[in-house]
Coordinates of N, CA and C and ligand atoms in Angstrom, one line a residue:
M1 N 7.1 -12.4 52.3 CA 7.5 -12.9 51.0 C 8.7 -13.9 51.3
T2 N 8.4 -15.1 50.8 CA 9.5 -16.1 51.0 C 10.6 -15.7 50.1
D3 N 11.9 -16.0 50.5 CA 13.0 -15.5 49.6 C 13.6 -16.7 48.8
R4 N 13.0 -17.8 48.9 CA 13.5 -19.0 48.1 C 12.4 -19.8 47.6
P5 N 12.4 -20.3 46.3 CA 11.3 -21.1 45.9 C 11.5 -22.5 46.3
S6 N 10.4 -23.3 46.1 CA 10.5 -24.8 46.2 C 11.2 -25.2 44.9
I7 N 12.2 -26.0 45.0 CA 13.0 -26.4 43.8 C 12.9 -27.9 43.6
V8 N 12.5 -28.3 42.4 CA 12.4 -29.7 42.1 C 13.4 -29.9 40.9
I9 N 14.5 -30.7 41.2 CA 15.5 -30.9 40.2 C 15.4 -32.4 39.7
Q10 N 15.4 -32.4 38.4 CA 15.3 -33.8 37.7 C 16.5 -33.9 36.8
P11 N 16.9 -35.2 36.5 CA 18.1 -35.4 35.7 C 18.2 -34.7 34.3
D12 N 17.0 -34.7 33.7 CA 17.0 -34.2 32.3 C 15.7 -33.6 31.9
P13 N 15.6 -33.0 30.7 CA 14.3 -32.4 30.4 C 13.1 -33.3 30.4
S14 N 13.3 -34.5 30.0 CA 12.2 -35.5 29.9 C 11.6 -35.8 31.3
S15 N 12.5 -36.0 32.3 CA 12.1 -36.3 33.6 C 11.6 -35.0 34.3
L16 N 12.1 -33.9 33.9 CA 11.5 -32.6 34.4 C 10.1 -32.5 33.9
A17 N 9.8 -32.8 32.7 CA 8.5 -32.7 32.1 C 7.5 -33.7 32.9
D18 N 8.0 -34.9 33.1 CA 7.2 -35.9 33.9 C 6.8 -35.3 35.2
A19 N 7.8 -34.8 36.0 CA 7.6 -34.3 37.3 C 6.7 -33.1 37.3
A20 N 6.9 -32.2 36.4 CA 6.0 -31.0 36.4 C 4.6 -31.3 36.0
A21 N 4.5 -32.3 35.0 CA 3.1 -32.7 34.6 C 2.4 -33.3 35.8
R22 N 3.1 -34.2 36.5 CA 2.4 -34.8 37.7 C 2.0 -33.8 38.7
H23 N 2.8 -32.8 39.0 CA 2.5 -31.8 40.0 C 1.3 -31.0 39.5
I24 N 1.3 -30.5 38.2 CA 0.2 -29.7 37.7 C -1.1 -30.5 37.7
A25 N -1.0 -31.8 37.3 CA -2.2 -32.6 37.3 C -2.8 -32.7 38.7
Q26 N -2.0 -32.9 39.7 CA -2.5 -33.1 41.1 C -3.1 -31.7 41.6
A27 N -2.4 -30.7 41.2 CA -2.9 -29.3 41.6 C -4.3 -29.1 41.0
I28 N -4.5 -29.5 39.8 CA -5.8 -29.3 39.2 C -6.8 -30.2 39.9
R29 N -6.5 -31.4 40.1 CA -7.4 -32.3 40.8 C -7.8 -31.7 42.2
D30 N -6.8 -31.2 42.9 CA -7.1 -30.6 44.3 C -8.0 -29.4 44.2
I31 N -7.8 -28.6 43.2 CA -8.6 -27.4 43.1 C -10.1 -27.8 42.7
V32 N -10.2 -28.6 41.7 CA -11.5 -29.0 41.3 C -12.2 -29.9 42.3
G33 N -11.4 -30.7 43.0 CA -11.9 -31.5 44.1 C -12.5 -30.7 45.2
A34 N -12.0 -29.4 45.4 CA -12.5 -28.5 46.4 C -13.8 -27.9 46.0
G35 N -14.3 -28.2 44.8 CA -15.6 -27.8 44.3 C -15.6 -26.5 43.5
R36 N -14.5 -26.2 42.8 CA -14.6 -25.0 42.0 C -13.7 -25.2 40.7
R37 N -13.9 -24.2 39.8 CA -13.2 -24.3 38.5 C -11.7 -23.9 38.8
C38 N -10.8 -24.3 37.9 CA -9.4 -24.0 38.0 C -9.0 -23.1 36.9
S39 N -8.3 -22.0 37.2 CA -7.8 -21.1 36.1 C -6.3 -21.5 36.0
M40 N -5.9 -21.7 34.7 CA -4.5 -22.1 34.5 C -3.9 -21.2 33.5
G41 N -2.8 -20.6 33.8 CA -2.1 -19.6 32.9 C -1.0 -20.4 32.2
L42 N -1.0 -20.4 30.9 CA -0.1 -21.2 30.1 C 1.1 -20.4 29.7
A43 N 2.3 -21.1 29.9 CA 3.6 -20.4 29.5 C 3.8 -20.6 28.0
G44 N 4.6 -19.7 27.4 CA 4.9 -19.8 26.0 C 6.3 -20.4 25.8
G45 N 6.8 -20.2 24.6 CA 8.1 -20.6 24.3 C 8.1 -22.1 24.0
G46 N 9.3 -22.8 24.1 CA 9.4 -24.2 23.8 C 9.3 -25.2 24.9
T47 N 9.7 -24.8 26.1 CA 9.8 -25.7 27.2 C 8.4 -26.4 27.6
P48 N 7.3 -25.6 27.6 CA 6.0 -26.2 28.0 C 5.5 -27.3 27.2
R49 N 5.9 -27.4 25.9 CA 5.3 -28.3 25.0 C 5.4 -29.8 25.6
A50 N 6.5 -30.2 26.1 CA 6.7 -31.5 26.6 C 5.8 -31.8 27.8
I51 N 5.6 -30.7 28.6 CA 4.7 -30.8 29.8 C 3.3 -30.9 29.3
F52 N 2.9 -30.1 28.4 CA 1.5 -30.1 27.9 C 1.2 -31.5 27.2
E53 N 2.2 -32.1 26.5 CA 1.9 -33.4 25.8 C 1.7 -34.4 26.9
R54 N 2.4 -34.4 28.0 CA 2.3 -35.4 29.1 C 0.9 -35.2 29.7
L55 N 0.5 -33.9 30.0 CA -0.8 -33.7 30.6 C -1.9 -34.2 29.7
A56 N -1.8 -34.0 28.4 CA -2.8 -34.4 27.5 C -2.9 -35.9 27.5
A57 N -1.9 -36.6 27.8 CA -1.9 -38.1 27.8 C -2.4 -38.7 29.1
M58 N -2.6 -37.9 30.1 CA -3.2 -38.4 31.4 C -4.7 -38.5 31.3
D59 N -5.3 -39.6 31.9 CA -6.7 -39.7 31.7 C -7.5 -39.4 33.0
D60 N -6.9 -38.8 34.0 CA -7.7 -38.6 35.2 C -7.6 -37.1 35.6
I61 N -7.7 -36.2 34.7 CA -7.7 -34.8 35.0 C -9.0 -34.2 34.6
P62 N -9.7 -33.5 35.4 CA -11.1 -33.0 35.1 C -11.0 -31.7 34.2
W63 N -10.5 -31.9 33.0 CA -10.3 -30.8 32.1 C -11.5 -29.9 31.9
A64 N -12.7 -30.5 31.9 CA -13.9 -29.7 31.7 C -14.0 -28.5 32.7
E65 N -13.3 -28.7 33.8 CA -13.4 -27.7 34.9 C -12.3 -26.7 34.9
V66 N -11.5 -26.7 33.8 CA -10.3 -25.8 33.8 C -10.5 -24.8 32.7
D67 N -10.2 -23.5 33.1 CA -10.2 -22.4 32.1 C -8.7 -22.0 31.8
F68 N -8.4 -21.8 30.5 CA -7.0 -21.6 30.1 C -6.8 -20.2 29.7
Y69 N -5.7 -19.6 30.3 CA -5.3 -18.2 30.0 C -3.8 -18.3 29.5
Y70 N -3.3 -17.1 29.1 CA -1.9 -17.1 28.7 C -1.1 -16.0 29.5
G71 N 0.2 -16.3 29.7 CA 1.0 -15.3 30.3 C 1.5 -14.2 29.3
D72 N 1.6 -14.7 28.1 CA 2.0 -13.7 27.1 C 1.7 -14.3 25.7
E73 N 1.8 -13.5 24.7 CA 1.5 -14.0 23.3 C 2.2 -13.0 22.4
R74 N 2.8 -13.7 21.3 CA 3.4 -12.9 20.3 C 2.4 -12.2 19.4
C75 N 2.7 -11.1 18.9 CA 1.8 -10.3 18.0 C 1.8 -10.9 16.6
V76 N 1.3 -12.1 16.5 CA 1.2 -12.8 15.2 C -0.1 -13.5 15.2
P77 N -0.6 -14.0 14.0 CA -1.8 -14.7 13.9 C -1.8 -15.9 14.8
P78 N -3.0 -16.4 15.3 CA -3.0 -17.5 16.2 C -2.5 -18.8 15.5
D79 N -2.5 -18.9 14.2 CA -2.0 -20.1 13.6 C -0.6 -20.0 13.1
D80 N 0.1 -18.9 13.5 CA 1.5 -18.7 13.1 C 2.4 -19.6 13.9
P81 N 3.5 -20.1 13.3 CA 4.4 -21.0 14.0 C 5.0 -20.4 15.3
D82 N 5.0 -19.1 15.4 CA 5.5 -18.4 16.6 C 4.5 -18.2 17.7
S83 N 3.2 -18.6 17.4 CA 2.1 -18.3 18.3 C 2.2 -19.2 19.5
N84 N 2.1 -18.7 20.7 CA 2.0 -19.5 21.9 C 0.7 -20.3 22.0
H85 N -0.3 -19.7 21.4 CA -1.6 -20.4 21.4 C -1.6 -21.6 20.4
R86 N -0.9 -21.4 19.3 CA -0.7 -22.6 18.4 C 0.0 -23.7 19.1
M87 N 1.1 -23.4 19.8 CA 1.8 -24.4 20.5 C 0.9 -25.1 21.6
A88 N 0.2 -24.3 22.4 CA -0.7 -24.9 23.4 C -1.8 -25.7 22.8
S89 N -2.3 -25.2 21.7 CA -3.4 -25.9 21.0 C -3.0 -27.3 20.5
E90 N -1.8 -27.3 19.8 CA -1.3 -28.5 19.3 C -1.0 -29.6 20.4
S91 N -0.4 -29.1 21.5 CA 0.1 -30.1 22.5 C -0.8 -30.4 23.6
L92 N -1.8 -29.5 23.8 CA -2.7 -29.7 25.0 C -4.2 -29.5 24.6
L93 N -4.6 -28.3 24.2 CA -6.0 -27.9 24.1 C -6.8 -28.7 23.1
T94 N -6.2 -29.0 22.0 CA -6.9 -29.8 21.0 C -7.0 -31.3 21.5
P95 N -5.8 -31.9 21.9 CA -5.9 -33.3 22.3 C -6.8 -33.5 23.5
I96 N -7.0 -32.6 24.4 CA -7.9 -32.8 25.5 C -9.4 -32.4 25.2
G97 N -9.6 -31.9 24.0 CA -10.9 -31.5 23.6 C -11.4 -30.3 24.4
A98 N -10.6 -29.3 24.7 CA -11.0 -28.1 25.4 C -12.0 -27.4 24.6
A99 N -13.1 -27.0 25.2 CA -14.2 -26.2 24.5 C -13.7 -24.8 24.3
P100 N -14.2 -24.1 23.2 CA -13.8 -22.7 23.0 C -14.1 -21.8 24.3
S101 N -15.2 -22.2 25.0 CA -15.6 -21.4 26.2 C -14.6 -21.5 27.3
Q102 N -13.7 -22.5 27.2 CA -12.6 -22.7 28.3 C -11.3 -21.9 27.9
I103 N -11.2 -21.5 26.7 CA -9.9 -21.0 26.2 C -10.0 -19.4 26.1
F104 N -9.2 -18.8 26.9 CA -9.2 -17.3 26.8 C -7.8 -16.9 26.2
R105 N -7.9 -16.7 24.9 CA -6.7 -16.4 24.1 C -6.4 -15.0 24.1
M106 N -5.1 -14.6 24.2 CA -4.7 -13.2 24.1 C -4.7 -12.9 22.6
E107 N -5.5 -11.9 22.2 CA -5.7 -11.6 20.8 C -4.6 -10.6 20.3
A108 N -3.4 -11.1 20.4 CA -2.2 -10.2 20.2 C -2.0 -9.8 18.8
E109 N -2.8 -10.4 17.9 CA -2.7 -10.1 16.4 C -3.4 -8.8 16.1
R110 N -4.3 -8.4 17.0 CA -5.1 -7.2 16.7 C -4.2 -6.0 16.5
E111 N -4.7 -5.1 15.6 CA -3.9 -3.9 15.2 C -3.8 -3.0 16.4
D112 N -4.9 -2.8 17.2 CA -4.8 -1.9 18.4 C -4.4 -2.8 19.6
R113 N -3.1 -2.8 19.8 CA -2.5 -3.7 20.8 C -2.9 -3.2 22.2
D114 N -3.0 -1.9 22.4 CA -3.4 -1.4 23.7 C -4.8 -1.8 24.1
Q115 N -5.7 -1.8 23.1 CA -7.1 -2.2 23.3 C -7.1 -3.7 23.5
A116 N -6.3 -4.4 22.8 CA -6.3 -5.9 23.0 C -5.8 -6.2 24.3
A117 N -4.8 -5.5 24.8 CA -4.3 -5.7 26.2 C -5.3 -5.4 27.2
A118 N -6.0 -4.3 27.0 CA -7.0 -3.9 28.0 C -8.2 -4.9 28.0
D119 N -8.6 -5.4 26.9 CA -9.6 -6.4 26.8 C -9.2 -7.6 27.5
Y120 N -8.0 -8.0 27.4 CA -7.5 -9.3 28.0 C -7.4 -9.1 29.5
A121 N -6.9 -7.9 29.9 CA -6.8 -7.7 31.4 C -8.2 -7.8 32.0
A122 N -9.2 -7.4 31.3 CA -10.6 -7.3 31.9 C -11.1 -8.8 32.1
L123 N -10.6 -9.7 31.4 CA -11.1 -11.1 31.6 C -10.2 -12.0 32.4
L124 N -9.1 -11.5 32.7 CA -8.2 -12.3 33.6 C -8.8 -12.4 35.0
P125 N -8.7 -13.6 35.7 CA -9.1 -13.7 37.1 C -8.3 -12.7 37.9
D126 N -8.8 -12.3 39.1 CA -8.0 -11.5 40.0 C -6.8 -12.3 40.4
S127 N -6.9 -13.6 40.6 CA -5.8 -14.5 41.0 C -5.9 -15.8 40.2
I128 N -4.9 -16.0 39.3 CA -4.8 -17.2 38.5 C -4.4 -18.3 39.5
D129 N -5.1 -19.5 39.4 CA -4.9 -20.6 40.3 C -3.5 -21.2 40.1
L130 N -3.2 -21.5 38.8 CA -1.9 -22.1 38.5 C -1.3 -21.4 37.3
L131 N -0.2 -20.6 37.6 CA 0.4 -19.8 36.6 C 1.7 -20.5 36.2
L132 N 1.8 -21.0 34.9 CA 3.0 -21.6 34.5 C 3.9 -20.5 33.8
L133 N 5.2 -20.5 34.1 CA 6.1 -19.5 33.5 C 7.4 -20.2 33.1
G134 N 7.9 -19.8 31.9 CA 9.2 -20.2 31.5 C 10.2 -19.0 31.9
M135 N 11.5 -19.2 31.6 CA 12.4 -18.1 31.8 C 13.5 -18.2 30.7
G136 N 13.9 -17.0 30.3 CA 15.0 -17.0 29.4 C 16.4 -16.9 30.1
P137 N 17.5 -17.1 29.3 CA 18.8 -17.0 29.9 C 19.1 -15.6 30.4
D138 N 18.3 -14.7 30.0 CA 18.6 -13.3 30.5 C 17.7 -13.0 31.7
G139 N 16.9 -14.0 32.2 CA 16.1 -13.8 33.3 C 14.7 -13.3 33.0
H140 N 14.3 -13.1 31.8 CA 13.0 -12.7 31.5 C 12.0 -13.8 31.7
T141 N 10.7 -13.4 31.9 CA 9.6 -14.4 32.0 C 8.4 -13.8 31.4
A142 N 7.5 -14.6 30.9 CA 6.4 -14.1 30.0 C 7.1 -13.2 28.9
S143 N 6.7 -12.0 28.8 CA 7.5 -11.1 27.9 C 7.9 -9.9 28.7
L144 N 8.3 -10.2 30.0 CA 8.9 -9.1 30.9 C 10.4 -9.3 30.8
F145 N 11.0 -8.3 30.1 CA 12.5 -8.4 29.9 C 13.3 -7.5 30.8
P146 N 14.5 -7.9 31.1 CA 15.3 -7.1 32.0 C 15.5 -5.6 31.5
D147 N 15.6 -4.7 32.5 CA 15.8 -3.3 32.2 C 14.8 -2.7 31.2
H148 N 13.5 -3.2 31.3 CA 12.4 -2.8 30.5 C 11.4 -2.0 31.3
E149 N 10.8 -1.0 30.8 CA 9.9 -0.2 31.6 C 8.7 -1.0 32.0
A150 N 8.4 -2.1 31.3 CA 7.2 -2.9 31.6 C 7.4 -3.5 33.1
I151 N 8.6 -3.6 33.5 CA 8.8 -4.2 34.9 C 8.1 -3.4 35.9
G152 N 8.1 -2.1 35.7 CA 7.6 -1.1 36.7 C 6.1 -0.9 36.6
E153 N 5.4 -1.5 35.6 CA 4.0 -1.3 35.5 C 3.2 -2.0 36.6
R154 N 2.5 -1.2 37.4 CA 1.8 -1.8 38.5 C 0.3 -1.6 38.4
A155 N -0.1 -0.7 37.5 CA -1.6 -0.4 37.3 C -2.2 -1.3 36.3
L156 N -1.6 -1.5 35.1 CA -2.2 -2.3 34.1 C -1.7 -3.8 34.3
R157 N -2.6 -4.7 34.0 CA -2.3 -6.1 34.2 C -1.8 -6.8 32.9
V158 N -2.1 -6.2 31.8 CA -1.6 -6.7 30.5 C -1.2 -5.5 29.7
I159 N 0.0 -5.6 29.1 CA 0.5 -4.5 28.2 C 1.2 -5.0 27.0
P160 N 1.2 -4.1 25.9 CA 2.0 -4.5 24.8 C 3.5 -4.1 25.1
V161 N 4.4 -4.9 24.6 CA 5.8 -4.6 24.7 C 6.6 -4.9 23.4
I162 N 7.7 -4.3 23.3 CA 8.7 -4.7 22.3 C 9.8 -5.4 23.0
G163 N 10.2 -6.6 22.7 CA 11.2 -7.3 23.4 C 12.4 -7.7 22.5
P164 N 13.5 -8.1 23.1 CA 14.7 -8.5 22.3 C 14.6 -9.9 21.8
K165 N 13.6 -10.7 22.3 CA 13.4 -12.1 21.8 C 12.4 -12.0 20.6
P166 N 12.8 -12.5 19.4 CA 11.8 -12.4 18.3 C 10.7 -13.4 18.5
P167 N 9.5 -13.1 18.0 CA 9.1 -11.8 17.4 C 9.0 -10.7 18.4
P168 N 9.4 -9.5 18.0 CA 9.5 -8.4 19.0 C 8.3 -7.9 19.7
W169 N 7.2 -7.7 18.9 CA 6.0 -7.2 19.6 C 5.2 -8.3 20.3
R170 N 4.8 -8.1 21.5 CA 4.1 -9.1 22.3 C 3.1 -8.4 23.2
L171 N 2.1 -9.2 23.7 CA 1.3 -8.8 24.9 C 1.8 -9.6 26.0
T172 N 1.9 -9.0 27.2 CA 2.3 -9.8 28.4 C 1.6 -9.4 29.6
I173 N 1.4 -10.3 30.5 CA 1.0 -10.0 31.9 C 2.1 -9.2 32.5
T174 N 1.7 -8.5 33.5 CA 2.7 -7.7 34.3 C 3.0 -8.3 35.6
I175 N 3.9 -7.7 36.3 CA 4.4 -8.3 37.6 C 3.2 -8.5 38.6
P176 N 2.3 -7.6 38.7 CA 1.2 -7.8 39.7 C 0.4 -9.0 39.4
V177 N 0.3 -9.5 38.2 CA -0.5 -10.7 37.9 C 0.3 -11.9 38.4
I178 N 1.6 -11.9 38.2 CA 2.4 -13.0 38.7 C 2.3 -13.0 40.3
E179 N 2.4 -11.9 40.9 CA 2.4 -11.8 42.3 C 1.1 -12.2 42.9
A180 N 0.0 -12.0 42.1 CA -1.4 -12.3 42.6 C -1.7 -13.8 42.4
A181 N -0.9 -14.5 41.6 CA -1.3 -15.9 41.3 C -1.3 -16.7 42.6
A182 N -2.2 -17.7 42.7 CA -2.2 -18.6 43.9 C -1.0 -19.5 43.9
E183 N -0.7 -20.0 42.7 CA 0.5 -20.9 42.6 C 1.3 -20.6 41.3
V184 N 2.6 -20.3 41.4 CA 3.4 -20.1 40.2 C 4.3 -21.3 40.1
I185 N 4.4 -21.8 38.8 CA 5.3 -22.9 38.5 C 6.2 -22.5 37.4
V186 N 7.5 -22.5 37.7 CA 8.5 -22.1 36.8 C 9.1 -23.4 36.1
L187 N 9.3 -23.4 34.8 CA 9.8 -24.5 34.1 C 11.1 -24.1 33.3
A188 N 12.2 -24.7 33.7 CA 13.4 -24.3 33.0 C 14.4 -25.4 32.9
H189 N 15.0 -25.6 31.7 CA 16.0 -26.6 31.6 C 17.1 -26.1 30.7
G190 N 18.3 -26.7 30.8 CA 19.4 -26.3 29.9 C 20.5 -25.5 30.7
A191 N 21.7 -25.8 30.3 CA 22.9 -25.2 30.9 C 22.9 -23.7 30.6
N192 N 22.3 -23.3 29.5 CA 22.4 -21.9 29.2 C 21.6 -21.0 30.2
K193 N 20.8 -21.7 31.0 CA 20.0 -20.9 32.0 C 20.6 -21.0 33.4
A194 N 21.6 -21.8 33.6 CA 22.1 -22.1 34.9 C 22.6 -20.9 35.6
E195 N 23.3 -20.0 34.9 CA 23.8 -18.8 35.6 C 22.7 -17.9 36.1
M196 N 21.7 -17.7 35.3 CA 20.5 -16.9 35.7 C 19.7 -17.5 36.7
V197 N 19.5 -18.8 36.7 CA 18.7 -19.5 37.7 C 19.4 -19.3 39.1
A198 N 20.7 -19.4 39.1 CA 21.5 -19.2 40.4 C 21.4 -17.7 40.8
R199 N 21.5 -16.8 39.8 CA 21.4 -15.4 40.1 C 20.0 -15.1 40.7
A200 N 19.0 -15.7 40.1 CA 17.6 -15.4 40.5 C 17.3 -15.9 41.9
I201 N 17.7 -17.1 42.2 CA 17.4 -17.8 43.5 C 18.3 -17.3 44.6
E202 N 19.6 -17.1 44.2 CA 20.6 -16.9 45.3 C 21.1 -15.4 45.3
G203 N 20.8 -14.7 44.3 CA 21.3 -13.3 44.2 C 20.3 -12.3 44.9
T204 N 20.7 -11.0 44.9 CA 19.9 -10.0 45.5 C 18.6 -9.8 44.6
R205 N 17.5 -9.4 45.3 CA 16.3 -9.3 44.5 C 16.2 -8.0 43.8
D206 N 16.1 -8.0 42.5 CA 15.9 -6.8 41.7 C 15.2 -7.2 40.4
L207 N 13.9 -7.0 40.5 CA 13.0 -7.5 39.3 C 13.4 -6.8 38.0
S208 N 14.0 -5.6 38.1 CA 14.3 -4.9 36.8 C 15.5 -5.6 36.2
V209 N 16.3 -6.3 37.0 CA 17.4 -7.0 36.4 C 17.1 -8.5 36.2
V210 N 16.3 -9.0 37.1 CA 15.9 -10.5 37.0 C 14.4 -10.6 37.1
P211 N 13.7 -10.3 36.1 CA 12.2 -10.4 36.2 C 11.6 -11.7 36.7
I212 N 12.3 -12.8 36.5 CA 11.8 -14.1 36.9 C 11.8 -14.2 38.5
Q213 N 12.5 -13.3 39.1 CA 12.4 -13.3 40.6 C 11.0 -13.0 41.1
A214 N 10.1 -12.5 40.3 CA 8.7 -12.3 40.7 C 8.1 -13.6 41.0
A215 N 8.7 -14.7 40.5 CA 8.1 -16.1 40.7 C 8.8 -16.8 41.8
I216 N 9.6 -16.1 42.6 CA 10.4 -16.8 43.7 C 9.5 -17.5 44.7
P217 N 8.3 -17.0 45.1 CA 7.6 -17.9 46.0 C 7.0 -19.2 45.4
G218 N 7.3 -19.4 44.1 CA 6.7 -20.5 43.5 C 7.4 -21.8 43.6
T219 N 7.1 -22.7 42.7 CA 7.8 -24.0 42.6 C 8.5 -24.1 41.3
W220 N 9.8 -24.3 41.4 CA 10.7 -24.2 40.2 C 11.1 -25.7 39.8
F221 N 10.7 -26.1 38.6 CA 11.1 -27.4 38.0 C 12.3 -27.2 37.1
L222 N 13.5 -27.8 37.5 CA 14.7 -27.6 36.8 C 15.3 -28.9 36.4
D223 N 16.0 -29.0 35.3 CA 16.9 -30.2 35.1 C 18.2 -29.9 35.8
E224 N 19.1 -30.9 35.9 CA 20.4 -30.7 36.5 C 21.2 -29.7 35.9
A225 N 21.1 -29.6 34.6 CA 21.9 -28.6 33.8 C 21.5 -27.2 34.2
A226 N 20.2 -26.9 34.3 CA 19.8 -25.6 34.7 C 20.0 -25.3 36.2
A227 N 20.1 -26.3 37.0 CA 20.3 -26.1 38.4 C 21.8 -26.2 38.8
S228 N 22.7 -26.3 37.8 CA 24.1 -26.6 38.1 C 24.8 -25.4 38.7
G229 N 24.2 -24.2 38.6 CA 24.9 -23.1 39.2 C 24.5 -22.8 40.7
L230 N 23.5 -23.6 41.2 CA 23.1 -23.4 42.5 C 24.1 -24.0 43.5
K231 N 24.2 -23.3 44.7 CA 25.1 -23.8 45.7 C 24.6 -25.2 46.2
K232 N 25.5 -26.1 46.4 CA 25.1 -27.4 46.8 C 24.8 -27.3 48.3
D233 N 23.7 -27.8 48.7 CA 23.3 -27.8 50.2 C 24.3 -28.6 51.0
Ligands
6PG1 C1 7.7 -16.5 25.1 C2 7.7 -17.0 26.5 C3 9.0 -16.8 27.2 C4 9.6 -18.1 27.4 C5 11.1 -18.0 27.7 C6 11.7 -19.4 27.7 O1 6.6 -16.2 24.6 O2 8.7 -16.5 24.5 O3 6.7 -16.6 27.3 O4 9.0 -16.1 28.4 O5 8.9 -18.8 28.4 O6 11.7 -17.3 26.7 O7 11.6 -20.0 26.4 P1 12.0 -21.5 26.1 O8 11.1 -22.4 26.9 O9 11.8 -21.7 24.7 O10 13.4 -21.6 26.6

């Protein structure tokens, strides 16, 4: 297990989005160019929108060969303003004309959340090719929050959780799904995340305290504000 991610620091959120979009686009081209479909796990929250918009504006990505999954979803209808699927649809899936057969939505609005989680786990690939993750100032990622029993879940790949970030009920992938991904890409900007970025990358490893550390072997795209707590080389 490598103990430090690859870190790409850009001056501001816009250039971070440019760099991340270019990296993701090339990764998709490389996977499809090797003759197979690409599975892409979409991050939720607000940060990915700018990256998705840039990806949708590129004209040389073989989108027909990409299948879209989610790292987590809020337990709201898919057209709710809080829905991660709504954000991804608006900024990427609709603009690129993704077919319904390519989109594997977490049905987190279902009343039986345990069954919805089990159904989603059954369709997740064993290893997601490109897993995009955001992180909160508290070190959470997807809907895996610090000091939460979900961190210790190693058998189930998708579970319902109640988290401190509204809306409270969510479905989330678990740590084994992050660890099994072929490539993990972390997207984070803002000074409010600087302390936790430094803690995650330079502090002792403890997923129950800093869940985003599960993404340490990945590539982290940061703006200067989010990277400001890191030791200068
Ligand atoms: C969610 C996300 C969550 C998000 C972080 C960062 O559904 O809320 O999966 O993990 O990535 O909270 O959110 P921002 O990108 O809005 O800062």
